[in-house]
Amino acid sequence: MSEVHAPAVGIHDLALATTHHVLTHEALAAAKGIDPGKYRVGLGQDEFSVAAPDEDTVTLAAAAALPLLERSGTDGIRTLLLATESGIDQAKSAGVFVHRLLGLPSAVRVVELKQACYAGTAALQLALGIVARDPAQKVLVIASDIARYDLDSAGEPTQGAAAVAFLVTADPAILAIDPVSGVHSADVGDFWRPNDRSTPVVDGKLSIRAYLDALGGAWRDHQARGGVPLAEVSRFLYHQPFTRMAEKAHKHLAGLGGIAYDPAQIASGLVYNRRLGNGYTASLYAGLAALLDHEDDLAGQRVGLFSYGSGAVSEFFTGVVQPGYRERRRVAEHAAALDARVPVDVATYRALHASAERGSAEDYELPRVTRAPFRFAGVTARTRRYE
Ligand code: COA
């Protein structure tokens, strides 16, 4: 009897989108009268993306996914998974709006997933299962979030926004995901957002401890299930609420796994996040985009990824970069998305922050601000309208 090999499954294409505006941490530090080194060095952040009034999780998600469909069409896509914790409705999936904006066929299942910053990885794992069962199918996964904390809170400098879309297929061109995954869940009160709040309740110091505990737990589970030793992993990507967290995480994991801490193993993955700020569930995958875009000889190299979503659910897994990855990346497009953002001053940023509180009780029209391909146009009869 001949041996049957399951096809490799993983990420075949990937694109990043962000907002119209940006605020520098230097401006925020000046407004608060604190040393900008706290943000630049202490948090590892230079600036963060700020949404225009006509941008939201839906418009960012659709903008991230559009280049994938322009490149390879919609054939084979039967599932759209949208991961977010900044969704726009408590019942209807933000993905249904994205499905229409992208002109996807009706023969597609659409669902939204939520578990703080972990949901994108849950979506990836579900997608891998669907494709493993039927390798002819493709799954469109979109991680899209706008991280918004209270003004003048400790979390304020760790805001940001990003969306990353990726296609999960058999025989992927970018990253083949290894079958072994380590998972860790614990009920922790580090960060949550009750239904009556538009910003989270957060215990920042606890969230850092919970993140590191979860990293240890997920990695130990990965090892117990036969995962590769850390010495066989060449690059590491971490969930990055702020990029300094990836440094703390990698030091912690290196200590647990008995390898030397080498900042070169995480450096490329921090490049976009330093400028995007926190993209919640998109942040790990923005790190993947940055790694692929900034290193030319990754083919055949193994990458370790750690996903953490407060509350808390986490996963450590690995994947192998595929030979064709360089031809599929979007280095210039990603640089353009970051460079095109229009800087705002602190007063404008504070006004934009407040305007995001607008409810659905009254109809309104929003003037065009964003230059993105899709926009949120306003509310009519409690329905959000997208163009
Ligand atoms: N120059 C260089 N570094 C400086 C500095 C300066 N002038 N001033 C402070 N720092 C360093 C601190 O020493 C600290 O470093 P450490 O982490 O190595 O101890 C770091 O900057 C942050 O300073 P800290 O006083 O701890 O910040 P904070 O109390 O304002 O809060 C967070 C930081 C991350 C807890 C806060 O932004 C937060 O709650 N964010 C949201 C939750 C979050 O992102 N959690 C992450 C896990 S999910």
Short mmCIF file of N, CA and C in Angstrom, two decimals, residues 201-338:
data_model
loop_
_atom_site.label_atom_id
_atom_site.label_comp_id
_atom_site.label_asym_id
_atom_site.label_seq_id
_atom_site.Cartn_x
_atom_site.Cartn_y
_atom_site.Cartn_z
N VAL A 201 -11.85 47.63 29.91
CA VAL A 201 -11.38 47.75 31.27
C VAL A 201 -10.09 46.95 31.30
N VAL A 202 -9.00 47.53 31.81
CA VAL A 202 -7.73 46.83 31.67
C VAL A 202 -6.87 46.97 32.92
N ASP A 203 -6.25 45.86 33.29
CA ASP A 203 -5.21 45.87 34.31
C ASP A 203 -3.92 45.54 33.56
N GLY A 204 -3.23 46.60 33.12
CA GLY A 204 -2.10 46.44 32.21
C GLY A 204 -0.98 45.57 32.77
N LYS A 205 -0.66 45.79 34.05
CA LYS A 205 0.47 45.02 34.62
C LYS A 205 0.10 43.54 34.71
N LEU A 206 -1.17 43.26 35.10
CA LEU A 206 -1.62 41.87 35.15
C LEU A 206 -1.60 41.26 33.75
N SER A 207 -1.95 42.07 32.74
CA SER A 207 -2.00 41.53 31.37
C SER A 207 -0.61 41.11 30.90
N ILE A 208 0.41 41.82 31.33
CA ILE A 208 1.77 41.44 30.94
C ILE A 208 2.16 40.11 31.62
N ARG A 209 1.83 40.00 32.90
CA ARG A 209 2.14 38.74 33.61
C ARG A 209 1.34 37.58 33.01
N ALA A 210 0.05 37.83 32.72
CA ALA A 210 -0.81 36.76 32.18
C ALA A 210 -0.31 36.32 30.80
N TYR A 211 0.15 37.28 30.02
CA TYR A 211 0.70 36.99 28.68
C TYR A 211 1.91 36.07 28.81
N LEU A 212 2.83 36.42 29.72
CA LEU A 212 4.05 35.61 29.85
C LEU A 212 3.74 34.22 30.42
N ASP A 213 2.79 34.15 31.37
CA ASP A 213 2.38 32.83 31.90
C ASP A 213 1.79 31.98 30.78
N ALA A 214 0.97 32.62 29.94
CA ALA A 214 0.31 31.90 28.85
C ALA A 214 1.34 31.42 27.83
N LEU A 215 2.35 32.24 27.59
CA LEU A 215 3.41 31.85 26.65
C LEU A 215 4.08 30.56 27.15
N GLY A 216 4.40 30.53 28.44
CA GLY A 216 5.02 29.33 29.00
C GLY A 216 4.10 28.13 28.87
N GLY A 217 2.81 28.34 29.18
CA GLY A 217 1.84 27.23 29.12
C GLY A 217 1.67 26.70 27.71
N ALA A 218 1.53 27.61 26.76
CA ALA A 218 1.31 27.18 25.36
C ALA A 218 2.56 26.48 24.82
N TRP A 219 3.72 27.03 25.16
CA TRP A 219 4.96 26.41 24.67
C TRP A 219 5.17 25.03 25.28
N ARG A 220 4.87 24.88 26.58
CA ARG A 220 5.02 23.55 27.22
C ARG A 220 4.07 22.54 26.56
N ASP A 221 2.86 22.98 26.25
CA ASP A 221 1.92 22.08 25.58
C ASP A 221 2.44 21.71 24.19
N HIS A 222 3.01 22.69 23.50
CA HIS A 222 3.60 22.45 22.17
C HIS A 222 4.69 21.38 22.26
N GLN A 223 5.55 21.51 23.27
CA GLN A 223 6.64 20.54 23.44
C GLN A 223 6.10 19.16 23.80
N ALA A 224 5.09 19.15 24.69
CA ALA A 224 4.53 17.86 25.12
C ALA A 224 3.89 17.10 23.96
N ARG A 225 3.43 17.83 22.96
CA ARG A 225 2.79 17.20 21.81
C ARG A 225 3.77 16.91 20.68
N GLY A 226 5.05 17.08 20.96
CA GLY A 226 6.06 16.73 19.95
C GLY A 226 6.46 17.87 19.04
N GLY A 227 6.19 19.10 19.47
CA GLY A 227 6.59 20.26 18.67
C GLY A 227 8.10 20.38 18.56
N VAL A 228 8.57 21.06 17.52
CA VAL A 228 10.03 21.17 17.31
C VAL A 228 10.67 21.95 18.46
N PRO A 229 11.91 21.63 18.82
CA PRO A 229 12.60 22.43 19.85
C PRO A 229 12.89 23.84 19.34
N LEU A 230 13.04 24.77 20.28
CA LEU A 230 13.26 26.18 19.90
C LEU A 230 14.50 26.35 19.04
N ALA A 231 15.50 25.48 19.24
CA ALA A 231 16.74 25.60 18.47
C ALA A 231 16.50 25.41 16.97
N GLU A 232 15.36 24.79 16.61
CA GLU A 232 15.06 24.59 15.18
C GLU A 232 14.20 25.71 14.61
N VAL A 233 13.92 26.73 15.43
CA VAL A 233 13.10 27.85 14.97
C VAL A 233 14.02 29.04 14.72
N SER A 234 13.92 29.64 13.54
CA SER A 234 14.90 30.69 13.24
C SER A 234 14.38 32.10 13.53
N ARG A 235 13.06 32.32 13.40
CA ARG A 235 12.46 33.63 13.69
C ARG A 235 11.24 33.45 14.58
N PHE A 236 10.98 34.43 15.43
CA PHE A 236 9.84 34.36 16.35
C PHE A 236 8.97 35.59 16.19
N LEU A 237 7.66 35.35 16.12
CA LEU A 237 6.68 36.44 16.05
C LEU A 237 5.77 36.33 17.26
N TYR A 238 5.49 37.47 17.87
CA TYR A 238 4.65 37.50 19.07
C TYR A 238 3.51 38.47 18.87
N HIS A 239 2.41 38.22 19.57
CA HIS A 239 1.38 39.26 19.64
C HIS A 239 2.03 40.51 20.22
N GLN A 240 1.80 41.65 19.56
CA GLN A 240 2.50 42.88 19.95
C GLN A 240 1.53 44.00 20.29
N PRO A 241 1.04 44.06 21.53
CA PRO A 241 0.25 45.22 21.94
C PRO A 241 1.11 46.48 21.88
N PHE A 242 2.39 46.28 22.09
CA PHE A 242 3.45 47.29 21.88
C PHE A 242 4.69 46.44 21.64
N THR A 243 5.63 46.93 20.82
CA THR A 243 6.66 45.99 20.35
C THR A 243 7.60 45.53 21.46
N ARG A 244 7.75 46.34 22.50
CA ARG A 244 8.60 45.93 23.63
C ARG A 244 8.11 44.63 24.25
N MET A 245 6.79 44.37 24.12
CA MET A 245 6.21 43.14 24.67
C MET A 245 6.81 41.92 23.97
N ALA A 246 7.09 42.05 22.67
CA ALA A 246 7.70 40.92 21.95
C ALA A 246 9.10 40.64 22.49
N GLU A 247 9.80 41.70 22.87
CA GLU A 247 11.14 41.53 23.44
C GLU A 247 11.05 40.82 24.79
N LYS A 248 10.10 41.28 25.63
CA LYS A 248 9.92 40.63 26.93
C LYS A 248 9.57 39.15 26.72
N ALA A 249 8.68 38.90 25.75
CA ALA A 249 8.21 37.53 25.50
C ALA A 249 9.36 36.66 25.02
N HIS A 250 10.14 37.20 24.11
CA HIS A 250 11.20 36.34 23.55
C HIS A 250 12.27 36.04 24.60
N LYS A 251 12.57 37.02 25.45
CA LYS A 251 13.52 36.75 26.55
C LYS A 251 12.98 35.64 27.44
N HIS A 252 11.68 35.73 27.74
CA HIS A 252 11.05 34.75 28.62
C HIS A 252 11.11 33.35 28.00
N LEU A 253 10.73 33.27 26.72
CA LEU A 253 10.70 31.96 26.07
C LEU A 253 12.11 31.39 25.90
N ALA A 254 13.05 32.26 25.56
CA ALA A 254 14.44 31.78 25.40
C ALA A 254 14.92 31.17 26.72
N GLY A 255 14.58 31.83 27.83
CA GLY A 255 14.96 31.31 29.15
C GLY A 255 14.33 29.96 29.42
N LEU A 256 13.04 29.84 29.10
CA LEU A 256 12.35 28.56 29.34
C LEU A 256 12.92 27.44 28.48
N GLY A 257 13.25 27.79 27.22
CA GLY A 257 13.66 26.76 26.26
C GLY A 257 15.15 26.52 26.21
N GLY A 258 15.91 27.28 27.02
CA GLY A 258 17.34 27.07 27.09
C GLY A 258 18.09 27.47 25.83
N ILE A 259 17.60 28.53 25.14
CA ILE A 259 18.37 29.08 24.02
C ILE A 259 18.83 30.48 24.39
N ALA A 260 19.88 30.96 23.71
CA ALA A 260 20.36 32.32 23.99
C ALA A 260 19.37 33.33 23.41
N TYR A 261 19.13 34.41 24.14
CA TYR A 261 18.26 35.48 23.62
C TYR A 261 19.00 36.20 22.50
N ASP A 262 18.39 36.22 21.31
CA ASP A 262 19.01 36.88 20.16
C ASP A 262 17.99 37.84 19.55
N PRO A 263 18.20 39.17 19.74
CA PRO A 263 17.20 40.13 19.24
C PRO A 263 16.98 40.04 17.73
N ALA A 264 17.97 39.50 16.99
CA ALA A 264 17.82 39.38 15.53
C ALA A 264 16.69 38.40 15.18
N GLN A 265 16.31 37.54 16.13
CA GLN A 265 15.24 36.58 15.83
C GLN A 265 13.86 37.22 15.86
N ILE A 266 13.76 38.43 16.40
CA ILE A 266 12.44 39.09 16.44
C ILE A 266 12.41 40.44 15.72
N ALA A 267 13.59 40.99 15.37
CA ALA A 267 13.67 42.40 14.95
C ALA A 267 12.80 42.74 13.73
N SER A 268 12.85 41.94 12.68
CA SER A 268 12.09 42.29 11.46
C SER A 268 10.59 42.30 11.71
N GLY A 269 10.14 41.43 12.59
CA GLY A 269 8.71 41.33 12.87
C GLY A 269 8.15 42.52 13.64
N LEU A 270 9.02 43.42 14.10
CA LEU A 270 8.55 44.57 14.88
C LEU A 270 8.36 45.82 14.03
N VAL A 271 8.89 45.79 12.79
CA VAL A 271 9.02 47.02 12.01
C VAL A 271 7.68 47.73 11.77
N TYR A 272 6.65 46.99 11.35
CA TYR A 272 5.36 47.64 11.08
C TYR A 272 4.64 48.01 12.38
N ASN A 273 4.72 47.12 13.38
CA ASN A 273 3.98 47.37 14.61
C ASN A 273 4.46 48.61 15.34
N ARG A 274 5.74 48.93 15.22
CA ARG A 274 6.25 50.18 15.83
C ARG A 274 5.49 51.38 15.29
N ARG A 275 4.98 51.26 14.06
CA ARG A 275 4.31 52.38 13.40
C ARG A 275 2.79 52.25 13.40
N LEU A 276 2.29 51.02 13.50
CA LEU A 276 0.83 50.81 13.50
C LEU A 276 0.23 51.00 14.89
N GLY A 277 1.04 50.72 15.92
CA GLY A 277 0.48 50.58 17.27
C GLY A 277 -0.17 49.22 17.39
N ASN A 278 -1.04 49.09 18.38
CA ASN A 278 -1.69 47.81 18.62
C ASN A 278 -2.79 47.58 17.58
N GLY A 279 -2.74 46.49 16.89
CA GLY A 279 -3.84 46.12 15.98
C GLY A 279 -4.61 44.95 16.56
N TYR A 280 -4.59 44.82 17.89
CA TYR A 280 -5.25 43.70 18.57
C TYR A 280 -5.01 42.38 17.81
N THR A 281 -6.07 41.76 17.28
CA THR A 281 -5.86 40.43 16.70
C THR A 281 -5.10 40.47 15.37
N ALA A 282 -5.01 41.65 14.76
CA ALA A 282 -4.22 41.76 13.52
C ALA A 282 -2.72 41.88 13.81
N SER A 283 -2.38 42.13 15.08
CA SER A 283 -0.99 42.55 15.36
C SER A 283 0.03 41.44 15.10
N LEU A 284 -0.31 40.18 15.44
CA LEU A 284 0.63 39.08 15.19
C LEU A 284 0.87 38.93 13.68
N TYR A 285 -0.20 39.13 12.90
CA TYR A 285 -0.10 38.91 11.46
C TYR A 285 0.50 40.12 10.74
N ALA A 286 0.40 41.30 11.36
CA ALA A 286 1.17 42.45 10.85
C ALA A 286 2.65 42.17 11.06
N GLY A 287 2.96 41.49 12.18
CA GLY A 287 4.34 41.08 12.43
C GLY A 287 4.83 40.10 11.38
N LEU A 288 3.96 39.18 10.96
CA LEU A 288 4.34 38.23 9.90
C LEU A 288 4.60 38.98 8.59
N ALA A 289 3.74 39.93 8.27
CA ALA A 289 3.93 40.72 7.03
C ALA A 289 5.28 41.43 7.09
N ALA A 290 5.59 42.02 8.24
CA ALA A 290 6.85 42.78 8.37
C ALA A 290 8.05 41.85 8.23
N LEU A 291 7.98 40.68 8.85
CA LEU A 291 9.10 39.73 8.75
C LEU A 291 9.35 39.35 7.28
N LEU A 292 8.29 38.96 6.59
CA LEU A 292 8.44 38.51 5.20
C LEU A 292 8.94 39.64 4.31
N ASP A 293 8.45 40.86 4.59
CA ASP A 293 8.81 42.01 3.74
C ASP A 293 10.25 42.47 3.96
N HIS A 294 10.82 42.15 5.11
CA HIS A 294 12.14 42.71 5.46
C HIS A 294 13.29 41.71 5.44
N GLU A 295 13.00 40.45 5.11
CA GLU A 295 14.10 39.49 5.02
C GLU A 295 13.98 38.70 3.72
N ASP A 296 15.11 38.56 3.02
CA ASP A 296 15.08 37.98 1.67
C ASP A 296 15.45 36.50 1.63
N ASP A 297 15.99 35.97 2.72
CA ASP A 297 16.46 34.58 2.64
C ASP A 297 15.80 33.69 3.70
N LEU A 298 14.50 33.82 3.78
CA LEU A 298 13.77 33.04 4.78
C LEU A 298 13.29 31.68 4.26
N ALA A 299 13.40 31.45 2.96
CA ALA A 299 12.85 30.21 2.40
C ALA A 299 13.41 29.00 3.13
N GLY A 300 12.52 28.13 3.55
CA GLY A 300 12.92 26.92 4.27
C GLY A 300 13.13 27.13 5.76
N GLN A 301 13.08 28.39 6.20
CA GLN A 301 13.29 28.69 7.63
C GLN A 301 11.98 28.48 8.41
N ARG A 302 12.13 28.06 9.65
CA ARG A 302 10.95 27.85 10.49
C ARG A 302 10.72 29.07 11.38
N VAL A 303 9.44 29.49 11.43
CA VAL A 303 9.03 30.65 12.22
C VAL A 303 8.14 30.16 13.36
N GLY A 304 8.34 30.68 14.56
CA GLY A 304 7.47 30.37 15.69
C GLY A 304 6.54 31.54 15.92
N LEU A 305 5.26 31.27 16.15
CA LEU A 305 4.28 32.35 16.34
C LEU A 305 3.57 32.15 17.67
N PHE A 306 3.47 33.23 18.45
CA PHE A 306 2.73 33.16 19.71
C PHE A 306 1.59 34.17 19.66
N SER A 307 0.39 33.63 19.83
CA SER A 307 -0.83 34.44 19.79
C SER A 307 -1.41 34.50 21.19
N TYR A 308 -1.72 35.72 21.67
CA TYR A 308 -2.30 35.87 23.02
C TYR A 308 -3.53 36.77 22.95
N GLY A 309 -4.63 36.30 23.51
CA GLY A 309 -5.83 37.14 23.62
C GLY A 309 -6.25 37.19 25.07
N SER A 310 -6.24 38.38 25.64
CA SER A 310 -6.56 38.55 27.07
C SER A 310 -7.83 37.82 27.43
N GLY A 311 -7.83 37.42 28.68
CA GLY A 311 -9.07 36.80 29.15
C GLY A 311 -9.00 35.39 29.71
N ALA A 312 -8.13 34.47 29.22
CA ALA A 312 -7.07 34.59 28.24
C ALA A 312 -6.91 33.28 27.48
N VAL A 313 -6.73 33.37 26.18
CA VAL A 313 -6.51 32.20 25.33
C VAL A 313 -5.25 32.44 24.51
N SER A 314 -4.43 31.41 24.38
CA SER A 314 -3.17 31.62 23.67
C SER A 314 -2.76 30.36 22.93
N GLU A 315 -1.85 30.54 21.98
CA GLU A 315 -1.40 29.41 21.16
C GLU A 315 0.01 29.67 20.67
N PHE A 316 0.84 28.62 20.73
CA PHE A 316 2.18 28.68 20.15
C PHE A 316 2.24 27.65 19.03
N PHE A 317 2.63 28.10 17.85
CA PHE A 317 2.70 27.18 16.70
C PHE A 317 3.84 27.62 15.79
N THR A 318 4.14 26.78 14.82
CA THR A 318 5.26 27.08 13.93
C THR A 318 4.85 26.86 12.48
N GLY A 319 5.65 27.41 11.59
CA GLY A 319 5.41 27.22 10.16
C GLY A 319 6.71 27.39 9.42
N VAL A 320 6.75 26.86 8.20
CA VAL A 320 7.97 26.92 7.40
C VAL A 320 7.74 27.84 6.20
N VAL A 321 8.62 28.84 6.04
CA VAL A 321 8.49 29.80 4.94
C VAL A 321 8.78 29.06 3.62
N GLN A 322 7.92 29.31 2.64
CA GLN A 322 7.98 28.59 1.37
C GLN A 322 8.86 29.32 0.35
N PRO A 323 9.42 28.56 -0.60
CA PRO A 323 10.38 29.15 -1.54
C PRO A 323 9.80 30.32 -2.34
N GLY A 324 8.50 30.30 -2.61
CA GLY A 324 7.94 31.36 -3.48
C GLY A 324 7.52 32.63 -2.75
N TYR A 325 7.88 32.76 -1.47
CA TYR A 325 7.29 33.86 -0.68
C TYR A 325 7.66 35.24 -1.19
N ARG A 326 8.88 35.35 -1.76
CA ARG A 326 9.34 36.69 -2.15
C ARG A 326 8.52 37.26 -3.31
N GLU A 327 8.07 36.38 -4.18
CA GLU A 327 7.29 36.86 -5.34
C GLU A 327 5.89 37.30 -4.91
N ARG A 328 5.41 36.79 -3.78
CA ARG A 328 4.02 37.09 -3.39
C ARG A 328 3.92 38.26 -2.42
N ARG A 329 5.05 38.76 -1.90
CA ARG A 329 4.90 39.79 -0.88
C ARG A 329 4.57 41.14 -1.51
N ARG A 330 4.16 42.06 -0.65
CA ARG A 330 3.70 43.37 -1.12
C ARG A 330 4.48 44.46 -0.37
N VAL A 331 5.78 44.44 -0.56
CA VAL A 331 6.65 45.34 0.22
C VAL A 331 6.30 46.81 -0.06
N ALA A 332 6.21 47.17 -1.35
CA ALA A 332 5.96 48.57 -1.69
C ALA A 332 4.56 49.01 -1.25
N GLU A 333 3.58 48.13 -1.42
CA GLU A 333 2.20 48.48 -1.03
C GLU A 333 2.09 48.70 0.47
N HIS A 334 2.77 47.86 1.24
CA HIS A 334 2.69 48.01 2.70
C HIS A 334 3.39 49.29 3.15
N ALA A 335 4.54 49.57 2.55
CA ALA A 335 5.24 50.81 2.90
C ALA A 335 4.37 52.01 2.53
N ALA A 336 3.70 51.94 1.37
CA ALA A 336 2.86 53.05 0.92
C ALA A 336 1.69 53.26 1.88
N ALA A 337 1.08 52.15 2.36
CA ALA A 337 -0.06 52.28 3.28
C ALA A 337 0.35 52.99 4.56
N LEU A 338 1.55 52.68 5.05
CA LEU A 338 2.02 53.33 6.27
C LEU A 338 2.44 54.78 6.00
#
